[in-house]
mmCIF file of C-alpha atoms in Angstrom:
data_model
loop_
_atom_site.group_PDB
_atom_site.id
_atom_site.type_symbol
_atom_site.label_atom_id
_atom_site.label_comp_id
_atom_site.label_asym_id
_atom_site.label_seq_id
_atom_site.Cartn_x
_atom_site.Cartn_y
_atom_site.Cartn_z
ATOM 1 C CA MET A 1011 20.619 23.470 51.404
ATOM 2 C CA PHE A 1012 21.573 21.397 48.238
ATOM 3 C CA ASN A 1013 24.256 19.119 49.996
ATOM 4 C CA GLN A 1014 26.538 19.614 47.333
ATOM 5 C CA GLU A 1015 29.692 18.883 49.671
ATOM 6 C CA SER A 1016 28.242 15.564 50.754
ATOM 7 C CA PHE A 1017 27.687 14.734 47.035
ATOM 8 C CA LEU A 1018 31.137 15.917 45.886
ATOM 9 C CA ASN A 1019 32.639 13.413 48.837
ATOM 10 C CA TYR A 1020 30.413 10.847 47.742
ATOM 11 C CA LEU A 1021 31.960 11.033 44.459
ATOM 12 C CA LYS A 1022 35.576 11.670 45.587
ATOM 13 C CA TYR A 1023 35.640 8.786 48.070
ATOM 14 C CA GLU A 1024 32.711 6.100 47.012
ATOM 15 C CA LYS A 1025 33.012 6.387 43.176
ATOM 16 C CA ARG A 1026 36.431 7.371 43.394
ATOM 17 C CA TYR A 1027 36.190 10.264 40.565
ATOM 18 C CA SER A 1028 39.107 12.255 39.740
ATOM 19 C CA PRO A 1029 39.695 15.909 40.620
ATOM 20 C CA HIS A 1030 39.111 16.598 36.934
ATOM 21 C CA THR A 1031 35.679 15.370 36.812
ATOM 22 C CA LEU A 1032 34.902 16.377 40.465
ATOM 23 C CA ALA A 1033 35.382 19.881 39.175
ATOM 24 C CA ALA A 1034 33.141 19.623 36.194
ATOM 25 C CA TYR A 1035 30.189 17.931 38.308
ATOM 26 C CA LYS A 1036 30.703 20.776 40.630
ATOM 27 C CA LYS A 1037 30.428 23.329 38.116
ATOM 28 C CA ASP A 1038 27.483 21.671 36.141
ATOM 29 C CA LEU A 1039 25.546 21.654 39.707
ATOM 30 C CA ASP A 1040 26.470 25.331 40.372
ATOM 31 C CA GLN A 1041 25.223 26.556 37.018
ATOM 32 C CA PHE A 1042 21.941 24.633 37.761
ATOM 33 C CA ILE A 1043 21.819 26.265 41.184
ATOM 34 C CA SER A 1044 22.521 29.341 39.744
ATOM 35 C CA PHE A 1045 19.625 29.002 37.015
ATOM 36 C CA GLY A 1046 17.248 28.089 39.895
ATOM 37 C CA ASN A 1047 17.866 31.009 42.015
ATOM 38 C CA GLU A 1048 17.012 33.396 39.073
ATOM 39 C CA LEU A 1049 13.539 31.689 38.404
ATOM 40 C CA VAL A 1050 12.637 30.659 41.973
ATOM 41 C CA GLU A 1051 12.252 32.751 45.149
ATOM 42 C CA ASP A 1052 13.858 30.934 48.017
ATOM 43 C CA PHE A 1053 15.205 28.315 45.863
ATOM 44 C CA CYS A 1054 15.758 24.883 47.555
ATOM 45 C CA LEU A 1055 16.093 21.150 46.709
ATOM 46 C CA GLU A 1056 12.332 20.512 47.030
ATOM 47 C CA ALA A 1057 11.336 23.138 44.574
ATOM 48 C CA VAL A 1058 13.218 21.498 41.580
ATOM 49 C CA ASP A 1059 10.767 19.592 39.363
ATOM 50 C CA PHE A 1060 11.289 18.458 35.796
ATOM 51 C CA HIS A 1061 9.341 21.554 34.506
ATOM 52 C CA LEU A 1062 12.680 23.399 35.999
ATOM 53 C CA VAL A 1063 15.090 21.269 34.376
ATOM 54 C CA ARG A 1064 13.174 21.147 30.891
ATOM 55 C CA GLN A 1065 13.721 25.371 31.185
ATOM 56 C CA TRP A 1066 17.228 24.675 31.915
ATOM 57 C CA ILE A 1067 17.715 22.283 28.991
ATOM 58 C CA ILE A 1068 15.744 25.037 26.959
ATOM 59 C CA SER A 1069 17.925 28.024 28.098
ATOM 60 C CA MET A 1070 21.047 26.022 27.249
ATOM 61 C CA MET A 1071 19.902 25.329 23.634
ATOM 62 C CA GLU A 1072 19.073 28.756 23.145
ATOM 63 C CA GLN A 1073 22.563 29.870 23.855
ATOM 64 C CA ASP A 1074 23.824 27.229 21.220
ATOM 65 C CA ILE A 1075 25.275 24.804 23.759
ATOM 66 C CA SER A 1076 25.662 21.465 21.821
ATOM 67 C CA ALA A 1077 23.385 18.679 22.568
ATOM 68 C CA ARG A 1078 26.410 16.580 23.572
ATOM 69 C CA THR A 1079 27.129 19.171 26.380
ATOM 70 C CA VAL A 1080 23.707 19.431 27.584
ATOM 71 C CA ASN A 1081 23.384 15.935 28.054
ATOM 72 C CA ARG A 1082 26.666 15.623 29.841
ATOM 73 C CA LYS A 1083 25.323 18.272 32.324
ATOM 74 C CA LEU A 1084 22.065 16.445 32.787
ATOM 75 C CA SER A 1085 23.873 13.367 33.782
ATOM 76 C CA THR A 1086 25.704 15.412 36.360
ATOM 77 C CA LEU A 1087 21.907 16.085 37.574
ATOM 78 C CA LYS A 1088 20.613 12.375 37.206
ATOM 79 C CA THR A 1089 23.544 11.288 39.587
ATOM 80 C CA TYR A 1090 22.952 13.953 42.050
ATOM 81 C CA PHE A 1091 19.354 13.446 42.136
ATOM 82 C CA ARG A 1092 19.902 9.541 42.538
ATOM 83 C CA PHE A 1093 22.011 10.354 45.693
ATOM 84 C CA MET A 1094 19.469 12.773 47.231
ATOM 85 C CA MET A 1095 17.123 9.752 47.112
ATOM 86 C CA ARG A 1096 19.332 7.413 48.161
ATOM 87 C CA GLU A 1097 20.089 9.934 51.396
ATOM 88 C CA GLU A 1098 16.224 10.148 51.583
ATOM 89 C CA LEU A 1099 16.457 13.989 51.103
ATOM 90 C CA LEU A 1100 13.818 13.729 48.369
ATOM 91 C CA GLU A 1101 10.632 11.626 48.138
ATOM 92 C CA THR A 1102 10.532 12.144 44.013
ATOM 93 C CA ASN A 1103 13.142 12.438 41.615
ATOM 94 C CA PRO A 1104 12.507 15.380 39.117
ATOM 95 C CA MET A 1105 14.709 13.595 36.507
ATOM 96 C CA ASP A 1106 12.597 10.706 35.967
ATOM 97 C CA ARG A 1107 10.575 12.620 33.584
ATOM 98 C CA VAL A 1108 13.276 14.497 31.787
ATOM 99 C CA ILE A 1109 13.766 13.589 28.210
ATOM 100 C CA ALA A 1110 17.396 14.423 27.122
ATOM 101 C CA PRO A 1111 17.800 16.091 23.723
ATOM 102 C CA ARG A 1112 18.809 13.695 20.871
ATOM 103 C CA VAL A 1113 22.672 13.507 19.928
ATOM 104 C CA SER A 1114 23.813 12.810 16.547
ATOM 105 C CA LYS A 1115 26.178 10.179 16.606
ATOM 106 C CA ARG A 1116 29.727 11.340 15.364
ATOM 107 C CA LEU A 1117 32.254 9.297 14.252
ATOM 108 C CA PRO A 1118 35.871 10.043 15.978
ATOM 109 C CA SER A 1119 38.404 12.135 13.617
ATOM 110 C CA PHE A 1120 42.021 10.970 13.489
ATOM 111 C CA LEU A 1121 44.915 11.726 11.531
ATOM 112 C CA GLN A 1122 46.476 9.859 8.505
ATOM 113 C CA GLU A 1123 49.510 8.091 9.408
ATOM 114 C CA THR A 1124 51.261 9.876 6.687
ATOM 115 C CA GLU A 1125 50.390 13.074 8.707
ATOM 116 C CA ILE A 1126 51.680 12.172 11.918
ATOM 117 C CA ASN A 1127 54.388 10.434 10.732
ATOM 118 C CA ARG A 1128 55.512 13.574 9.096
ATOM 119 C CA LEU A 1129 54.921 15.499 12.177
ATOM 120 C CA LEU A 1130 57.202 13.522 14.345
ATOM 121 C CA ASP A 1131 59.846 12.606 11.473
ATOM 122 C CA GLY A 1132 60.193 16.200 10.208
ATOM 123 C CA LYS A 1133 61.941 19.409 11.584
ATOM 124 C CA TYR A 1134 58.836 20.975 13.082
ATOM 125 C CA PHE A 1135 59.786 21.062 16.858
ATOM 126 C CA SER A 1136 62.521 23.752 18.009
ATOM 127 C CA ASP A 1137 65.362 22.552 19.897
ATOM 128 C CA ASP A 1138 64.612 24.613 23.102
ATOM 129 C CA PHE A 1139 62.709 23.615 25.967
ATOM 130 C CA GLU A 1140 59.603 24.085 25.030
ATOM 131 C CA GLY A 1141 60.114 22.338 21.448
ATOM 132 C CA LEU A 1142 61.531 19.201 23.505
ATOM 133 C CA ARG A 1143 58.902 18.909 25.663
ATOM 134 C CA ASP A 1144 56.064 19.257 23.049
ATOM 135 C CA LYS A 1145 57.396 16.607 20.932
ATOM 136 C CA ALA A 1146 57.584 14.207 23.738
ATOM 137 C CA MET A 1147 54.200 14.827 24.815
ATOM 138 C CA ILE A 1148 52.872 14.288 21.152
ATOM 139 C CA SER A 1149 55.057 11.391 20.756
ATOM 140 C CA LEU A 1150 53.598 9.876 24.048
ATOM 141 C CA PHE A 1151 49.994 10.777 23.362
ATOM 142 C CA TYR A 1152 50.206 9.107 19.727
ATOM 143 C CA GLY A 1153 52.507 6.175 21.258
ATOM 144 C CA THR A 1154 50.296 5.272 24.125
ATOM 145 C CA GLY A 1155 46.425 6.751 23.413
ATOM 146 C CA ILE A 1156 46.548 8.127 26.902
ATOM 147 C CA ARG A 1157 44.177 10.959 28.047
ATOM 148 C CA LEU A 1158 45.273 14.430 28.740
ATOM 149 C CA ALA A 1159 44.537 14.093 32.681
ATOM 150 C CA GLU A 1160 46.759 11.007 32.493
ATOM 151 C CA LEU A 1161 49.667 12.617 30.884
ATOM 152 C CA ARG A 1162 49.342 15.459 33.101
ATOM 153 C CA ALA A 1163 49.853 12.934 36.260
ATOM 154 C CA ILE A 1164 52.860 11.091 34.700
ATOM 155 C CA LYS A 1165 55.719 11.302 37.135
ATOM 156 C CA THR A 1166 59.446 10.630 36.430
ATOM 157 C CA GLU A 1167 59.071 7.350 38.234
ATOM 158 C CA ASP A 1168 56.285 5.930 36.290
ATOM 159 C CA LEU A 1169 58.424 5.927 33.298
ATOM 160 C CA ASN A 1170 60.380 2.961 32.840
ATOM 161 C CA LEU A 1171 62.641 3.713 29.911
ATOM 162 C CA ASN A 1172 64.415 0.081 29.909
ATOM 163 C CA GLU A 1173 61.075 -1.564 29.378
ATOM 164 C CA CYS A 1174 59.441 1.114 27.273
ATOM 165 C CA MET A 1175 56.414 1.457 29.708
ATOM 166 C CA VAL A 1176 54.550 4.150 31.375
ATOM 167 C CA LYS A 1177 52.345 3.766 34.495
ATOM 168 C CA VAL A 1178 49.174 5.547 34.062
ATOM 169 C CA LEU A 1179 46.612 6.713 36.452
ATOM 170 C CA GLY A 1180 43.384 6.552 34.717
ATOM 171 C CA LYS A 1181 39.539 7.319 35.517
ATOM 172 C CA ARG A 1182 38.601 6.111 39.200
ATOM 173 C CA ASN A 1183 42.428 6.134 40.126
ATOM 174 C CA LYS A 1184 42.694 2.916 38.274
ATOM 175 C CA GLU A 1185 46.144 2.299 37.366
ATOM 176 C CA ARG A 1186 47.290 0.474 34.284
ATOM 177 C CA LEU A 1187 50.870 0.111 32.359
ATOM 178 C CA VAL A 1188 50.938 1.038 28.638
ATOM 179 C CA PRO A 1189 53.637 0.036 26.402
ATOM 180 C CA TYR A 1190 55.235 2.401 24.093
ATOM 181 C CA PRO A 1191 57.509 2.243 20.926
ATOM 182 C CA ARG A 1192 61.353 2.352 21.793
ATOM 183 C CA GLU A 1193 62.144 5.170 19.268
ATOM 184 C CA ILE A 1194 60.215 7.492 21.785
ATOM 185 C CA ASN A 1195 62.686 7.167 24.222
ATOM 186 C CA ARG A 1196 65.044 9.394 22.139
ATOM 187 C CA ASP A 1197 62.289 12.020 22.405
ATOM 188 C CA LEU A 1198 61.929 11.362 26.403
ATOM 189 C CA THR A 1199 65.389 11.220 27.150
ATOM 190 C CA THR A 1200 66.416 14.471 25.182
ATOM 191 C CA TYR A 1201 63.613 16.036 27.147
ATOM 192 C CA ILE A 1202 64.324 14.451 30.489
ATOM 193 C CA ALA A 1203 68.146 15.751 29.896
ATOM 194 C CA LYS A 1204 67.080 19.269 29.199
ATOM 195 C CA ARG A 1205 64.485 19.285 31.948
ATOM 196 C CA ARG A 1206 67.117 17.975 34.456
ATOM 197 C CA GLU A 1207 69.597 20.767 33.038
ATOM 198 C CA LEU A 1208 67.120 23.870 33.765
ATOM 199 C CA PHE A 1209 65.189 22.616 37.100
ATOM 200 C CA GLY A 1210 67.269 19.474 38.409
ATOM 201 C CA GLU A 1211 65.306 16.829 40.287
ATOM 202 C CA GLY A 1212 62.870 19.624 41.686
ATOM 203 C CA SER A 1213 59.586 18.427 40.248
ATOM 204 C CA CYS A 1214 58.072 14.928 40.519
ATOM 205 C CA PHE A 1215 55.903 15.424 37.278
ATOM 206 C CA LEU A 1216 56.968 14.485 34.020
ATOM 207 C CA PHE A 1217 56.111 17.434 31.769
ATOM 208 C CA MET A 1218 56.756 21.100 33.076
ATOM 209 C CA THR A 1219 56.181 24.509 31.867
ATOM 210 C CA ALA A 1220 59.001 26.653 31.055
ATOM 211 C CA ALA A 1221 58.512 28.371 34.689
ATOM 212 C CA GLY A 1222 59.253 24.927 36.048
ATOM 213 C CA GLU A 1223 55.703 24.018 37.101
ATOM 214 C CA PRO A 1224 53.527 21.096 36.133
ATOM 215 C CA VAL A 1225 51.691 21.518 32.684
ATOM 216 C CA TYR A 1226 48.350 22.621 32.780
ATOM 217 C CA ASP A 1227 45.332 21.819 30.302
ATOM 218 C CA LYS A 1228 45.301 24.778 28.219
ATOM 219 C CA LEU A 1229 48.999 25.027 27.916
ATOM 220 C CA VAL A 1230 48.992 21.284 26.625
ATOM 221 C CA TYR A 1231 45.737 21.964 24.138
ATOM 222 C CA ARG A 1232 47.680 25.009 22.826
ATOM 223 C CA SER A 1233 51.007 22.811 22.046
ATOM 224 C CA VAL A 1234 49.075 20.040 20.595
ATOM 225 C CA LYS A 1235 46.830 22.281 18.380
ATOM 226 C CA LYS A 1236 49.928 24.299 17.075
ATOM 227 C CA HIS A 1237 51.778 21.155 16.161
ATOM 228 C CA LEU A 1238 48.913 19.320 14.615
ATOM 229 C CA ALA A 1239 47.912 22.525 12.362
ATOM 230 C CA LYS A 1240 51.418 21.837 10.596
ATOM 231 C CA VAL A 1241 50.337 18.649 9.009
ATOM 232 C CA THR A 1242 46.794 18.449 9.059
ATOM 233 C CA THR A 1243 43.453 20.141 7.978
ATOM 234 C CA LEU A 1244 40.982 18.414 10.879
ATOM 235 C CA ASP A 1245 38.853 20.918 12.340
ATOM 236 C CA LYS A 1246 39.464 19.854 15.983
ATOM 237 C CA LYS A 1247 43.094 19.384 16.830
ATOM 238 C CA SER A 1248 43.394 18.090 20.337
ATOM 239 C CA PRO A 1249 45.206 15.467 22.490
ATOM 240 C CA HIS A 1250 42.243 13.265 22.212
ATOM 241 C CA ILE A 1251 42.426 13.269 18.466
ATOM 242 C CA LEU A 1252 45.565 11.631 18.891
ATOM 243 C CA ARG A 1253 43.983 9.245 21.419
ATOM 244 C CA HIS A 1254 41.517 8.477 18.451
ATOM 245 C CA THR A 1255 44.348 8.161 16.032
ATOM 246 C CA PHE A 1256 46.272 5.793 18.381
ATOM 247 C CA ALA A 1257 43.389 3.422 18.206
ATOM 248 C CA THR A 1258 42.245 3.826 14.719
ATOM 249 C CA HIS A 1259 45.933 2.890 13.684
ATOM 250 C CA LEU A 1260 46.191 -0.005 15.550
ATOM 251 C CA LEU A 1261 42.943 -1.379 14.437
ATOM 252 C CA ASN A 1262 44.250 -1.021 10.959
ATOM 253 C CA HIS A 1263 47.204 -2.748 11.632
ATOM 254 C CA GLY A 1264 45.199 -5.726 12.605
ATOM 255 C CA ALA A 1265 45.213 -4.916 16.764
ATOM 256 C CA ASP A 1266 42.451 -6.987 18.826
ATOM 257 C CA LEU A 1267 39.679 -4.642 20.117
ATOM 258 C CA ASN A 1268 39.961 -6.202 23.427
ATOM 259 C CA ALA A 1269 43.493 -5.255 23.621
ATOM 260 C CA ILE A 1270 43.019 -1.831 22.345
ATOM 261 C CA LYS A 1271 40.112 -1.373 25.142
ATOM 262 C CA GLU A 1272 42.825 -2.178 27.904
ATOM 263 C CA LEU A 1273 45.317 -0.123 26.304
ATOM 264 C CA LEU A 1274 42.853 2.887 26.221
ATOM 265 C CA GLY A 1275 41.813 2.150 29.921
ATOM 266 C CA HIS A 1276 37.960 1.941 28.744
ATOM 267 C CA ALA A 1277 35.626 0.377 31.275
ATOM 268 C CA ASN A 1278 33.804 -1.694 28.881
ATOM 269 C CA LEU A 1279 34.184 -2.841 24.888
ATOM 270 C CA ALA A 1280 31.105 -0.694 23.875
ATOM 271 C CA ALA A 1281 33.524 2.511 24.496
ATOM 272 C CA THR A 1282 36.188 1.240 22.033
ATOM 273 C CA GLN A 1283 33.687 -0.360 19.307
ATOM 274 C CA VAL A 1284 33.241 3.031 17.903
ATOM 275 C CA TYR A 1285 36.694 2.619 16.211
ATOM 276 C CA THR A 1286 35.130 -0.232 14.153
ATOM 277 C CA HIS A 1287 33.232 2.334 12.367
ATOM 278 C CA THR A 1288 36.194 4.433 11.774
ATOM 279 C CA SER A 1289 38.683 2.209 10.186
ATOM 280 C CA PHE A 1290 37.828 2.453 6.449
ATOM 281 C CA GLU A 1291 41.246 1.419 5.542
ATOM 282 C CA LYS A 1292 40.837 -2.015 7.184
ATOM 283 C CA LEU A 1293 37.472 -2.286 5.282
ATOM 284 C CA LYS A 1294 39.065 -1.719 2.264
ATOM 285 C CA GLU A 1295 41.778 -4.323 3.113
ATOM 286 C CA VAL A 1296 39.501 -6.949 4.028
ATOM 287 C CA TYR A 1297 37.141 -6.147 0.873
ATOM 288 C CA LYS A 1298 40.323 -6.577 -1.320
ATOM 289 C CA GLN A 1299 41.056 -9.949 0.111
ATOM 290 C CA ALA A 1300 37.622 -11.317 0.332
ATOM 291 C CA HIS A 1301 35.756 -10.176 -2.915
ATOM 292 C CA PRO A 1302 36.425 -12.359 -6.048
ATOM 293 C CA ARG A 1303 36.311 -9.244 -8.430
ATOM 294 C CA ALA A 1304 38.464 -6.829 -6.373
#
């Protein structure tokens, strides 16, 4: 009735979206269809109009769902109905008249250099398997700026310890090579040795749980949050904060914005330019050098 399978296959095979993104699109679409079923008898594709979409927006806002999340869900619907129009399954696009909620621009949060250095140089990690794994993960997050999904997908063969390089599978299955600081090899080799001692060469994935399975999102979030809480008072303590920290610190130390874009795997420079607004330390340095009375 709603051709979800055809839509998801289009995203998977033509747009080459990752399994994580596909799951998010499917969840958004299922939620909208469930909402429609509650309001419309014999709910079907042709019954969708902009009034119904607007009711869904209001319903989500009343549940205190953030405008940013609402807009992401609306983006799913826009992509879905464009596909329906392309397949000539609809004559009019119900999203044409939909106005998305305004989102206040938030600057990315990041750790100070003293904070991340204190965490990685201090005695905050245990010497057991989980402690060694957590330190290796956090070191790699900060040393490369990779996304959570990218870290989870790393296989042992993707790691080049001699060249201090890791092959990363990014959004839309685009591969890129990302260098990392040589000192991270110490954390990686210690963890890999412990991993091999416990599990042999069983799994091809680099990061594993204590049960010998590949790590999953909640475990990584929980581990990062636990350790970041030891050195920072930031409200949000997540892998993505380490990505923001990586980019901001590179910019503070004079890295070219285009180079940061490539390292982060951004499709365009606009996504990277947000870090130019957060690099206050860099602005202060430029001010000191340029202003005659500074």
